[in-house]
mmCIF file of C-alpha atoms in Angstrom:
data_model
loop_
_atom_site.group_PDB
_atom_site.id
_atom_site.type_symbol
_atom_site.label_atom_id
_atom_site.label_comp_id
_atom_site.label_asym_id
_atom_site.label_seq_id
_atom_site.Cartn_x
_atom_site.Cartn_y
_atom_site.Cartn_z
ATOM 1 C CA MET C 26 -13.355 -10.625 5.990
ATOM 2 C CA VAL C 27 -10.947 -8.087 7.243
ATOM 3 C CA SER C 28 -11.694 -7.026 10.794
ATOM 4 C CA ASP C 29 -11.970 -3.331 11.818
ATOM 5 C CA LEU C 30 -9.066 -3.830 14.085
ATOM 6 C CA ALA C 31 -6.810 -5.040 11.230
ATOM 7 C CA VAL C 32 -7.869 -2.061 9.071
ATOM 8 C CA GLN C 33 -7.162 0.270 11.893
ATOM 9 C CA GLU C 34 -3.693 -1.302 12.347
ATOM 10 C CA VAL C 35 -2.905 -0.868 8.635
ATOM 11 C CA VAL C 36 -3.944 2.805 8.737
ATOM 12 C CA LEU C 37 -1.873 3.381 11.821
ATOM 13 C CA THR C 38 1.142 1.788 10.133
ATOM 14 C CA TRP C 39 0.679 4.034 7.072
ATOM 15 C CA ALA C 40 0.381 7.111 9.271
ATOM 16 C CA LYS C 41 3.497 6.156 11.171
ATOM 17 C CA SER C 42 5.515 5.591 7.989
ATOM 18 C CA ASP C 43 4.254 8.877 6.528
ATOM 19 C CA ARG C 44 5.344 10.649 9.655
ATOM 20 C CA GLN C 45 8.767 8.942 9.484
ATOM 21 C CA ALA C 46 9.111 9.934 5.876
ATOM 22 C CA GLU C 47 8.259 13.561 6.659
ATOM 23 C CA ASN C 48 10.663 13.577 9.577
ATOM 24 C CA LEU C 49 13.431 12.298 7.360
ATOM 25 C CA ARG C 50 12.707 14.798 4.588
ATOM 26 C CA SER C 51 12.670 17.640 7.112
ATOM 27 C CA ASP C 52 15.888 16.449 8.746
ATOM 28 C CA LEU C 53 17.661 16.100 5.402
ATOM 29 C CA GLN C 54 16.620 19.583 4.283
ATOM 30 C CA ILE C 55 17.835 21.162 7.576
ATOM 31 C CA LEU C 56 21.139 19.374 7.338
ATOM 32 C CA ILE C 57 21.723 20.275 3.686
ATOM 33 C CA GLU C 58 21.018 23.954 4.531
ATOM 34 C CA SER C 59 23.225 23.890 7.586
ATOM 35 C CA GLU C 60 26.477 23.562 5.747
ATOM 36 C CA PRO C 61 27.691 22.710 2.218
ATOM 37 C CA LEU C 62 28.918 19.239 1.453
ATOM 38 C CA GLU C 63 32.589 19.337 0.727
ATOM 39 C CA ASP C 64 34.786 16.697 -0.923
ATOM 40 C CA GLY C 65 36.664 14.670 1.650
ATOM 41 C CA ILE C 66 34.913 16.169 4.622
ATOM 42 C CA ARG C 67 32.261 14.205 6.577
ATOM 43 C CA HIS C 68 28.833 15.830 6.689
ATOM 44 C CA PRO C 69 26.023 15.193 9.276
ATOM 45 C CA LEU C 70 23.701 14.262 6.319
ATOM 46 C CA GLU C 71 25.563 11.036 5.703
ATOM 47 C CA LYS C 72 25.050 9.765 9.341
ATOM 48 C CA ARG C 73 21.352 10.586 9.148
ATOM 49 C CA LEU C 74 21.010 8.671 5.900
ATOM 50 C CA CYS C 75 23.057 5.724 7.023
ATOM 51 C CA ASP C 76 21.194 5.474 10.325
ATOM 52 C CA GLU C 77 17.901 5.562 8.462
ATOM 53 C CA LEU C 78 18.982 2.834 6.139
ATOM 54 C CA SER C 79 20.262 0.632 8.937
ATOM 55 C CA ASP C 80 17.209 1.202 11.209
ATOM 56 C CA ASN C 81 14.539 0.902 8.512
ATOM 57 C CA PRO C 82 16.019 -1.241 5.752
ATOM 58 C CA GLY C 83 12.524 -2.093 4.443
ATOM 59 C CA ALA C 84 11.030 1.387 4.177
ATOM 60 C CA ALA C 85 13.963 3.751 3.981
ATOM 61 C CA PRO C 86 15.095 3.069 0.340
ATOM 62 C CA GLU C 87 11.659 3.906 -0.993
ATOM 63 C CA VAL C 88 11.320 7.023 1.094
ATOM 64 C CA ILE C 89 14.826 8.284 0.161
ATOM 65 C CA GLN C 90 14.165 7.698 -3.540
ATOM 66 C CA LYS C 91 10.904 9.537 -3.324
ATOM 67 C CA ILE C 92 12.605 12.499 -1.657
ATOM 68 C CA PHE C 93 15.210 12.470 -4.427
ATOM 69 C CA HIS C 94 12.457 12.383 -7.041
ATOM 70 C CA ASP C 95 10.629 15.248 -5.371
ATOM 71 C CA TRP C 96 13.775 17.321 -5.332
ATOM 72 C CA ARG C 97 14.688 16.636 -8.977
ATOM 73 C CA GLU C 98 13.939 20.250 -9.890
ATOM 74 C CA ARG C 99 15.986 21.555 -6.968
ATOM 75 C CA PRO C 100 19.446 20.429 -8.032
ATOM 76 C CA SER C 101 21.326 21.729 -4.943
ATOM 77 C CA TYR C 102 19.170 19.536 -2.671
ATOM 78 C CA ALA C 103 19.078 16.549 -5.046
ATOM 79 C CA SER C 104 22.818 16.630 -5.515
ATOM 80 C CA ALA C 105 23.504 16.945 -1.793
ATOM 81 C CA LEU C 106 21.197 14.044 -1.102
ATOM 82 C CA LEU C 107 22.859 11.913 -3.778
ATOM 83 C CA ARG C 108 26.293 12.749 -2.390
ATOM 84 C CA GLY C 109 25.027 11.748 1.074
ATOM 85 C CA ILE C 110 23.682 8.431 -0.278
ATOM 86 C CA GLY C 111 26.991 7.843 -2.080
ATOM 87 C CA ARG C 112 28.779 8.147 1.191
ATOM 88 C CA CYS C 113 26.796 5.300 2.763
ATOM 89 C CA ASP C 114 28.368 1.917 2.431
ATOM 90 C CA ALA C 115 27.517 0.043 -0.803
ATOM 91 C CA SER C 116 26.139 -2.907 1.246
ATOM 92 C CA LEU C 117 23.699 -0.585 2.959
ATOM 93 C CA VAL C 118 22.539 1.067 -0.251
ATOM 94 C CA GLY C 119 22.452 -1.940 -2.572
ATOM 95 C CA ARG C 120 20.945 -2.184 -6.075
ATOM 96 C CA TRP C 121 18.452 0.725 -5.726
ATOM 97 C CA GLY C 122 21.287 3.122 -4.983
ATOM 98 C CA LEU C 123 23.280 2.002 -8.000
ATOM 99 C CA ASP C 124 20.196 2.459 -10.188
ATOM 100 C CA LEU C 125 19.456 5.842 -8.750
ATOM 101 C CA ALA C 126 23.003 7.088 -9.353
ATOM 102 C CA SER C 127 23.196 5.509 -12.779
ATOM 103 C CA ASN C 128 19.999 7.256 -13.857
ATOM 104 C CA ALA C 129 21.253 10.536 -12.368
ATOM 105 C CA LEU C 130 24.135 10.530 -14.788
ATOM 106 C CA CYS C 131 21.709 11.781 -17.411
ATOM 107 C CA HIS C 132 20.210 14.547 -15.181
ATOM 108 C CA ARG C 133 20.067 17.956 -16.770
ATOM 109 C CA ASP C 134 22.024 19.601 -13.961
ATOM 110 C CA VAL C 135 25.764 19.150 -13.708
ATOM 111 C CA GLU C 136 25.762 19.162 -9.865
ATOM 112 C CA VAL C 137 23.469 16.126 -9.838
ATOM 113 C CA ARG C 138 25.559 14.298 -12.470
ATOM 114 C CA ASP C 139 28.764 15.128 -10.514
ATOM 115 C CA ALA C 140 27.140 13.677 -7.372
ATOM 116 C CA ALA C 141 26.187 10.613 -9.303
ATOM 117 C CA VAL C 142 29.786 10.067 -10.483
ATOM 118 C CA SER C 143 31.071 10.544 -7.016
ATOM 119 C CA ALA C 144 28.577 8.006 -5.576
ATOM 120 C CA LEU C 145 29.501 5.462 -8.284
ATOM 121 C CA GLU C 146 33.209 6.029 -7.669
ATOM 122 C CA LEU C 147 32.831 5.480 -3.904
ATOM 123 C CA TRP C 148 30.802 2.281 -4.304
ATOM 124 C CA GLY C 149 32.881 0.943 -7.197
ATOM 125 C CA GLY C 150 32.161 -2.368 -8.875
ATOM 126 C CA ASP C 151 31.204 -3.571 -12.389
ATOM 127 C CA GLN C 152 27.805 -1.992 -12.588
ATOM 128 C CA ALA C 153 29.158 1.382 -11.528
ATOM 129 C CA ARG C 154 31.937 1.155 -14.176
ATOM 130 C CA GLN C 155 29.529 0.120 -16.854
ATOM 131 C CA SER C 156 27.083 2.918 -16.150
ATOM 132 C CA LEU C 157 29.947 5.477 -16.264
ATOM 133 C CA GLN C 158 31.336 4.006 -19.432
ATOM 134 C CA GLU C 159 28.021 4.225 -21.151
ATOM 135 C CA CYS C 160 27.440 7.867 -20.197
ATOM 136 C CA MET C 161 30.865 9.406 -20.403
ATOM 137 C CA LYS C 162 30.885 9.917 -24.175
ATOM 138 C CA ASP C 163 27.711 12.074 -23.877
ATOM 139 C CA GLU C 164 28.935 14.189 -20.931
ATOM 140 C CA PRO C 165 29.085 17.814 -22.207
ATOM 141 C CA VAL C 166 31.007 19.358 -19.318
ATOM 142 C CA PRO C 167 34.740 18.825 -19.881
ATOM 143 C CA TYR C 168 35.919 18.465 -16.272
ATOM 144 C CA LEU C 169 33.157 15.960 -15.550
ATOM 145 C CA ALA C 170 33.906 13.971 -18.701
ATOM 146 C CA ARG C 171 37.565 13.742 -17.555
ATOM 147 C CA TYR C 172 36.569 12.717 -14.049
ATOM 148 C CA MET C 173 34.249 10.033 -15.444
ATOM 149 C CA LYS C 174 37.008 8.722 -17.689
ATOM 150 C CA GLN C 175 39.463 8.577 -14.828
ATOM 151 C CA VAL C 176 36.967 6.758 -12.599
ATOM 152 C CA VAL C 177 36.341 4.192 -15.385
ATOM 153 C CA GLU C 178 40.104 3.676 -15.588
ATOM 154 C CA ASP C 179 40.424 3.316 -11.792
ATOM 155 C CA LEU C 180 37.567 0.812 -11.627
ATOM 156 C CA SER C 181 39.010 -1.180 -14.452
ATOM 157 C CA GLU C 182 42.316 -1.777 -12.659
ATOM 158 C CA MET W 29 54.410 32.118 -13.231
ATOM 159 C CA GLU W 30 53.394 31.480 -9.650
ATOM 160 C CA SER W 31 49.821 30.309 -9.096
ATOM 161 C CA LEU W 32 47.772 29.897 -6.004
ATOM 162 C CA ALA W 33 45.716 26.754 -5.776
ATOM 163 C CA ARG W 34 42.389 26.543 -4.007
ATOM 164 C CA LYS W 35 40.138 23.554 -3.349
ATOM 165 C CA PHE W 36 36.783 24.080 -5.080
ATOM 166 C CA THR W 37 33.589 22.467 -6.306
ATOM 167 C CA PRO W 38 33.701 22.617 -10.116
ATOM 168 C CA ALA W 39 30.049 21.664 -10.584
ATOM 169 C CA LYS W 40 29.012 24.928 -9.006
ATOM 170 C CA TRP W 41 31.097 27.071 -11.409
ATOM 171 C CA THR W 42 30.697 25.508 -14.818
ATOM 172 C CA ALA W 43 29.352 27.372 -17.871
ATOM 173 C CA ASP W 44 25.979 25.597 -17.315
ATOM 174 C CA LYS W 45 25.656 27.211 -13.953
ATOM 175 C CA ILE W 46 27.156 30.597 -14.705
ATOM 176 C CA PRO W 47 26.734 31.437 -18.409
ATOM 177 C CA ASP W 48 29.066 34.213 -19.605
ATOM 178 C CA GLY W 49 27.901 37.618 -18.369
ATOM 179 C CA GLU W 50 25.408 36.307 -15.966
ATOM 180 C CA THR W 51 25.473 36.649 -12.191
ATOM 181 C CA ILE W 52 27.531 34.167 -10.257
ATOM 182 C CA SER W 53 25.400 32.058 -8.062
ATOM 183 C CA ALA W 54 25.515 32.747 -4.345
ATOM 184 C CA ASP W 55 25.640 28.972 -3.743
ATOM 185 C CA ALA W 56 29.000 28.790 -5.538
ATOM 186 C CA VAL W 57 30.374 31.646 -3.424
ATOM 187 C CA THR W 58 29.050 30.411 -0.133
ATOM 188 C CA ALA W 59 30.194 26.866 -0.736
ATOM 189 C CA ASP W 60 33.763 27.599 -1.976
ATOM 190 C CA LEU W 61 34.621 31.089 -0.772
ATOM 191 C CA ARG W 62 33.769 30.914 2.849
ATOM 192 C CA THR W 63 36.192 33.247 4.647
ATOM 193 C CA THR W 64 37.482 33.156 8.150
ATOM 194 C CA ASN W 65 38.754 36.425 9.574
ATOM 195 C CA ASN W 66 38.179 37.794 6.028
ATOM 196 C CA ALA W 67 40.833 35.491 4.701
ATOM 197 C CA LEU W 68 40.959 32.515 2.312
ATOM 198 C CA SER W 69 43.468 29.708 2.229
ATOM 199 C CA THR W 70 45.542 28.965 -0.885
ATOM 200 C CA TRP W 71 48.646 26.975 -1.747
ATOM 201 C CA ALA W 72 51.475 28.207 -4.023
ATOM 202 C CA CYS W 73 52.263 25.967 -7.033
ATOM 203 C CA THR W 74 52.952 25.951 -10.745
ATOM 204 C CA ALA W 75 50.682 24.552 -13.461
ATOM 205 C CA ASP W 76 52.792 21.466 -13.727
ATOM 206 C CA GLU W 77 50.527 18.539 -12.742
ATOM 207 C CA THR W 78 53.238 17.014 -10.427
ATOM 208 C CA ASP W 79 53.302 20.269 -8.523
ATOM 209 C CA VAL W 80 49.486 20.396 -8.292
ATOM 210 C CA LYS W 81 49.616 16.889 -6.835
ATOM 211 C CA GLU W 82 51.817 18.386 -4.073
ATOM 212 C CA VAL W 83 49.043 20.773 -3.180
ATOM 213 C CA ALA W 84 46.540 17.841 -3.178
ATOM 214 C CA LEU W 85 48.874 16.055 -0.754
ATOM 215 C CA ALA W 86 48.830 19.043 1.572
ATOM 216 C CA PHE W 87 45.106 18.340 2.132
ATOM 217 C CA ALA W 88 45.669 14.752 3.153
ATOM 218 C CA SER W 89 45.841 15.386 6.861
ATOM 219 C CA THR W 90 42.754 17.611 6.963
ATOM 220 C CA ILE W 91 40.235 15.416 5.197
ATOM 221 C CA ASN W 92 38.421 12.650 7.046
ATOM 222 C CA ARG W 93 36.906 10.509 4.309
ATOM 223 C CA PRO W 94 38.237 9.118 0.962
ATOM 224 C CA ASP W 95 37.052 11.320 -1.903
ATOM 225 C CA LYS W 96 38.085 13.085 -5.066
ATOM 226 C CA ILE W 97 39.789 16.435 -4.756
ATOM 227 C CA CYS W 98 39.336 19.410 -7.142
ATOM 228 C CA LEU W 99 41.721 22.318 -7.312
ATOM 229 C CA ILE W 100 41.761 25.572 -9.306
ATOM 230 C CA LEU W 101 44.902 27.500 -9.955
ATOM 231 C CA LEU W 102 44.589 31.290 -9.744
ATOM 232 C CA SER W 103 47.151 33.774 -11.000
ATOM 233 C CA ARG W 104 48.847 35.509 -8.137
ATOM 234 C CA LEU W 105 49.511 38.529 -10.317
ATOM 235 C CA GLU W 106 45.798 38.771 -11.279
ATOM 236 C CA LEU W 107 44.702 38.571 -7.654
ATOM 237 C CA GLU W 108 47.152 41.268 -6.604
ATOM 238 C CA GLY W 109 45.834 43.384 -9.511
ATOM 239 C CA PHE W 110 42.424 43.126 -7.824
ATOM 240 C CA GLY W 111 43.988 44.704 -4.723
ATOM 241 C CA ILE W 112 43.977 41.324 -2.936
ATOM 242 C CA GLN W 113 46.860 40.940 -0.429
ATOM 243 C CA VAL W 114 48.607 37.626 -0.484
ATOM 244 C CA VAL W 115 50.605 36.720 2.663
ATOM 245 C CA ARG W 116 52.583 33.649 3.444
ATOM 246 C CA THR W 117 51.198 31.846 6.575
ATOM 247 C CA PRO W 118 51.960 28.366 7.949
ATOM 248 C CA GLY W 119 49.805 25.735 6.236
ATOM 249 C CA ASP W 120 47.611 23.312 8.148
ATOM 250 C CA THR W 121 49.238 20.140 6.852
ATOM 251 C CA LYS W 122 51.284 17.269 8.295
ATOM 252 C CA VAL W 123 53.520 17.239 5.259
ATOM 253 C CA LEU W 124 56.207 19.456 6.771
ATOM 254 C CA ASP W 125 57.886 20.514 3.519
ATOM 255 C CA LEU W 126 54.564 21.791 2.174
ATOM 256 C CA ILE W 127 53.829 24.076 5.151
ATOM 257 C CA PRO W 128 55.647 27.114 3.651
ATOM 258 C CA ARG W 129 53.644 26.818 0.451
ATOM 259 C CA HIS W 130 50.528 28.117 2.197
ATOM 260 C CA HIS W 131 49.304 31.623 1.553
ATOM 261 C CA ASP W 132 46.276 33.519 2.828
ATOM 262 C CA LEU W 133 44.334 35.998 0.714
ATOM 263 C CA ILE W 134 43.603 38.562 3.417
ATOM 264 C CA GLU W 135 41.366 41.529 4.072
ATOM 265 C CA LEU W 136 38.755 40.314 1.658
ATOM 266 C CA GLY W 137 35.779 42.639 1.459
ATOM 267 C CA LEU W 138 32.785 42.081 -0.682
ATOM 268 C CA VAL W 139 34.224 43.759 -3.765
ATOM 269 C CA ARG W 140 37.506 41.834 -3.713
ATOM 270 C CA LEU W 141 35.655 38.586 -2.950
ATOM 271 C CA GLY W 142 33.403 39.314 -5.965
ATOM 272 C CA ARG W 143 36.422 39.822 -8.221
ATOM 273 C CA LEU W 144 37.983 36.619 -7.004
ATOM 274 C CA ALA W 145 34.630 34.860 -7.669
ATOM 275 C CA GLU W 146 34.535 36.262 -11.201
ATOM 276 C CA SER W 147 38.082 35.117 -11.834
ATOM 277 C CA ILE W 148 37.192 31.597 -10.679
ATOM 278 C CA ALA W 149 34.017 31.624 -12.767
ATOM 279 C CA ASN W 150 35.903 32.770 -15.847
ATOM 280 C CA GLN W 151 38.472 29.996 -15.528
ATOM 281 C CA ALA W 152 35.968 27.301 -14.703
ATOM 282 C CA ARG W 153 33.803 28.338 -17.616
ATOM 283 C CA GLN W 154 36.800 27.750 -19.932
ATOM 284 C CA ASP W 155 37.911 24.714 -17.913
ATOM 285 C CA LYS W 156 41.259 26.504 -17.536
ATOM 286 C CA LEU W 157 43.696 25.378 -14.854
ATOM 287 C CA CYS W 158 41.144 23.222 -13.143
ATOM 288 C CA TYR W 159 42.464 19.907 -11.877
ATOM 289 C CA ILE W 160 40.522 16.971 -10.575
ATOM 290 C CA PHE W 161 42.047 13.953 -8.937
ATOM 291 C CA SER W 162 39.792 10.957 -8.472
ATOM 292 C CA LYS W 163 39.602 9.172 -5.119
ATOM 293 C CA GLU W 164 41.948 6.471 -6.361
ATOM 294 C CA GLN W 165 44.437 9.016 -7.722
ATOM 295 C CA PHE W 166 44.366 11.013 -4.501
ATOM 296 C CA CYS W 167 44.910 7.849 -2.456
ATOM 297 C CA LYS W 168 47.916 6.957 -4.679
ATOM 298 C CA ILE W 169 49.439 10.392 -4.090
ATOM 299 C CA VAL W 170 49.094 9.952 -0.311
ATOM 300 C CA CYS W 171 50.339 6.371 -0.294
ATOM 301 C CA GLU W 172 53.434 7.443 -2.211
ATOM 302 C CA ALA W 173 54.084 10.257 0.326
ATOM 303 C CA ILE W 174 53.745 7.791 3.182
ATOM 304 C CA ASN W 175 56.130 5.306 1.534
ATOM 305 C CA ARG W 176 58.654 8.154 1.058
ATOM 306 C CA LYS W 177 58.280 9.035 4.786
ATOM 307 C CA ARG W 178 56.896 12.529 3.978
ATOM 308 C CA LEU W 179 53.699 11.749 5.828
ATOM 309 C CA ASN W 180 52.833 9.441 8.741
ATOM 310 C CA LEU W 181 49.719 7.193 8.305
ATOM 311 C CA GLU W 182 48.764 7.824 11.940
ATOM 312 C CA GLU W 183 48.352 11.529 11.240
ATOM 313 C CA LEU W 184 45.520 10.893 8.831
ATOM 314 C CA GLN W 185 41.952 10.955 10.013
ATOM 315 C CA ASP W 186 39.131 8.420 10.484
ATOM 316 C CA ASP W 187 37.869 6.718 7.298
ATOM 317 C CA PHE W 188 40.531 8.203 5.163
ATOM 318 C CA LYS W 189 43.217 6.653 7.368
ATOM 319 C CA ASN W 190 41.460 3.233 7.083
ATOM 320 C CA GLU W 191 41.292 3.487 3.301
ATOM 321 C CA ILE W 192 44.981 4.455 3.017
ATOM 322 C CA ARG W 193 45.917 1.646 5.354
ATOM 323 C CA ARG W 194 44.069 -0.836 3.086
ATOM 324 C CA LYS W 195 45.746 0.660 -0.041
ATOM 325 C CA LEU W 196 49.176 0.374 1.581
ATOM 326 C CA SER W 197 48.550 -3.297 2.386
ATOM 327 C CA GLU W 198 47.487 -3.903 -1.240
ATOM 328 C CA ILE W 199 50.705 -2.205 -2.485
ATOM 329 C CA ALA W 200 52.820 -4.235 -0.062
ATOM 330 C CA LEU W 201 51.180 -7.502 -1.216
ATOM 331 C CA SER W 202 51.677 -6.683 -4.863
ATOM 332 C CA ASP W 203 55.417 -5.871 -4.389
#
């Protein structure tokens, strides 16, 4: 039989993780609104994400994916988040990040697809190349199709 | 014909985002056309890709992380036709021979900025004179400039310097 104390502890843990998730979501939103993400220029969002992934490797991936999912109809936020994730080291992001970016290659919004290509380019590797290769023939926006093709070539070298 | 290149975010300007005849999104303008002292920075070049790579190189010392770089080439004549003044000013780059290529678009009020935005949107919609260099391509451009002594590795910043240092070692090993 589970003691009252154990139940209380579980509830407290949930409450704490909910609070952490809300804090992260709020911080990310403020950082995204503070200044646009620019190619080649570091953005405070990436430090916040990388710190979260380093400090909470167990919970952070799920929370970040949930935020991305919640923002899927807000492409400016979703793309900024994905660009920030893409700027974290591949070892910190791991498989879930690759899957998230690979799936985002099919997103209806070009900004999110662009962010996905950038993330895959920065992480590199076989899975990134394969995902890009599979999606590039269906990419309707010419510049993005060219960029995908170039990244596939780069990652094949 | 002389063009003026500007770094931009193509995803914010595509036909998906700004269908013909519709309003240009404020996000595109506030992301890519942020003025300082009512001026915007551009770099003179021709539409020849080798020349556009020179402009990309000019950015090497101002970026701080490895990434792709996207440039759009605007017609100087068209801009001047909008009443936009183009003046040569020293460029913020460590590649000395590229410094004189820099031009500011000055005294940009809302109307002129709007015309500039429409011009960018028209070109981006048609994918006209839009160049994108992947991270790898950009790093190669920079490595070549360093090997030709046009740029000093130590003048690059942070993560970008580390990435270029790694690439230069790879190149040295493969030679």
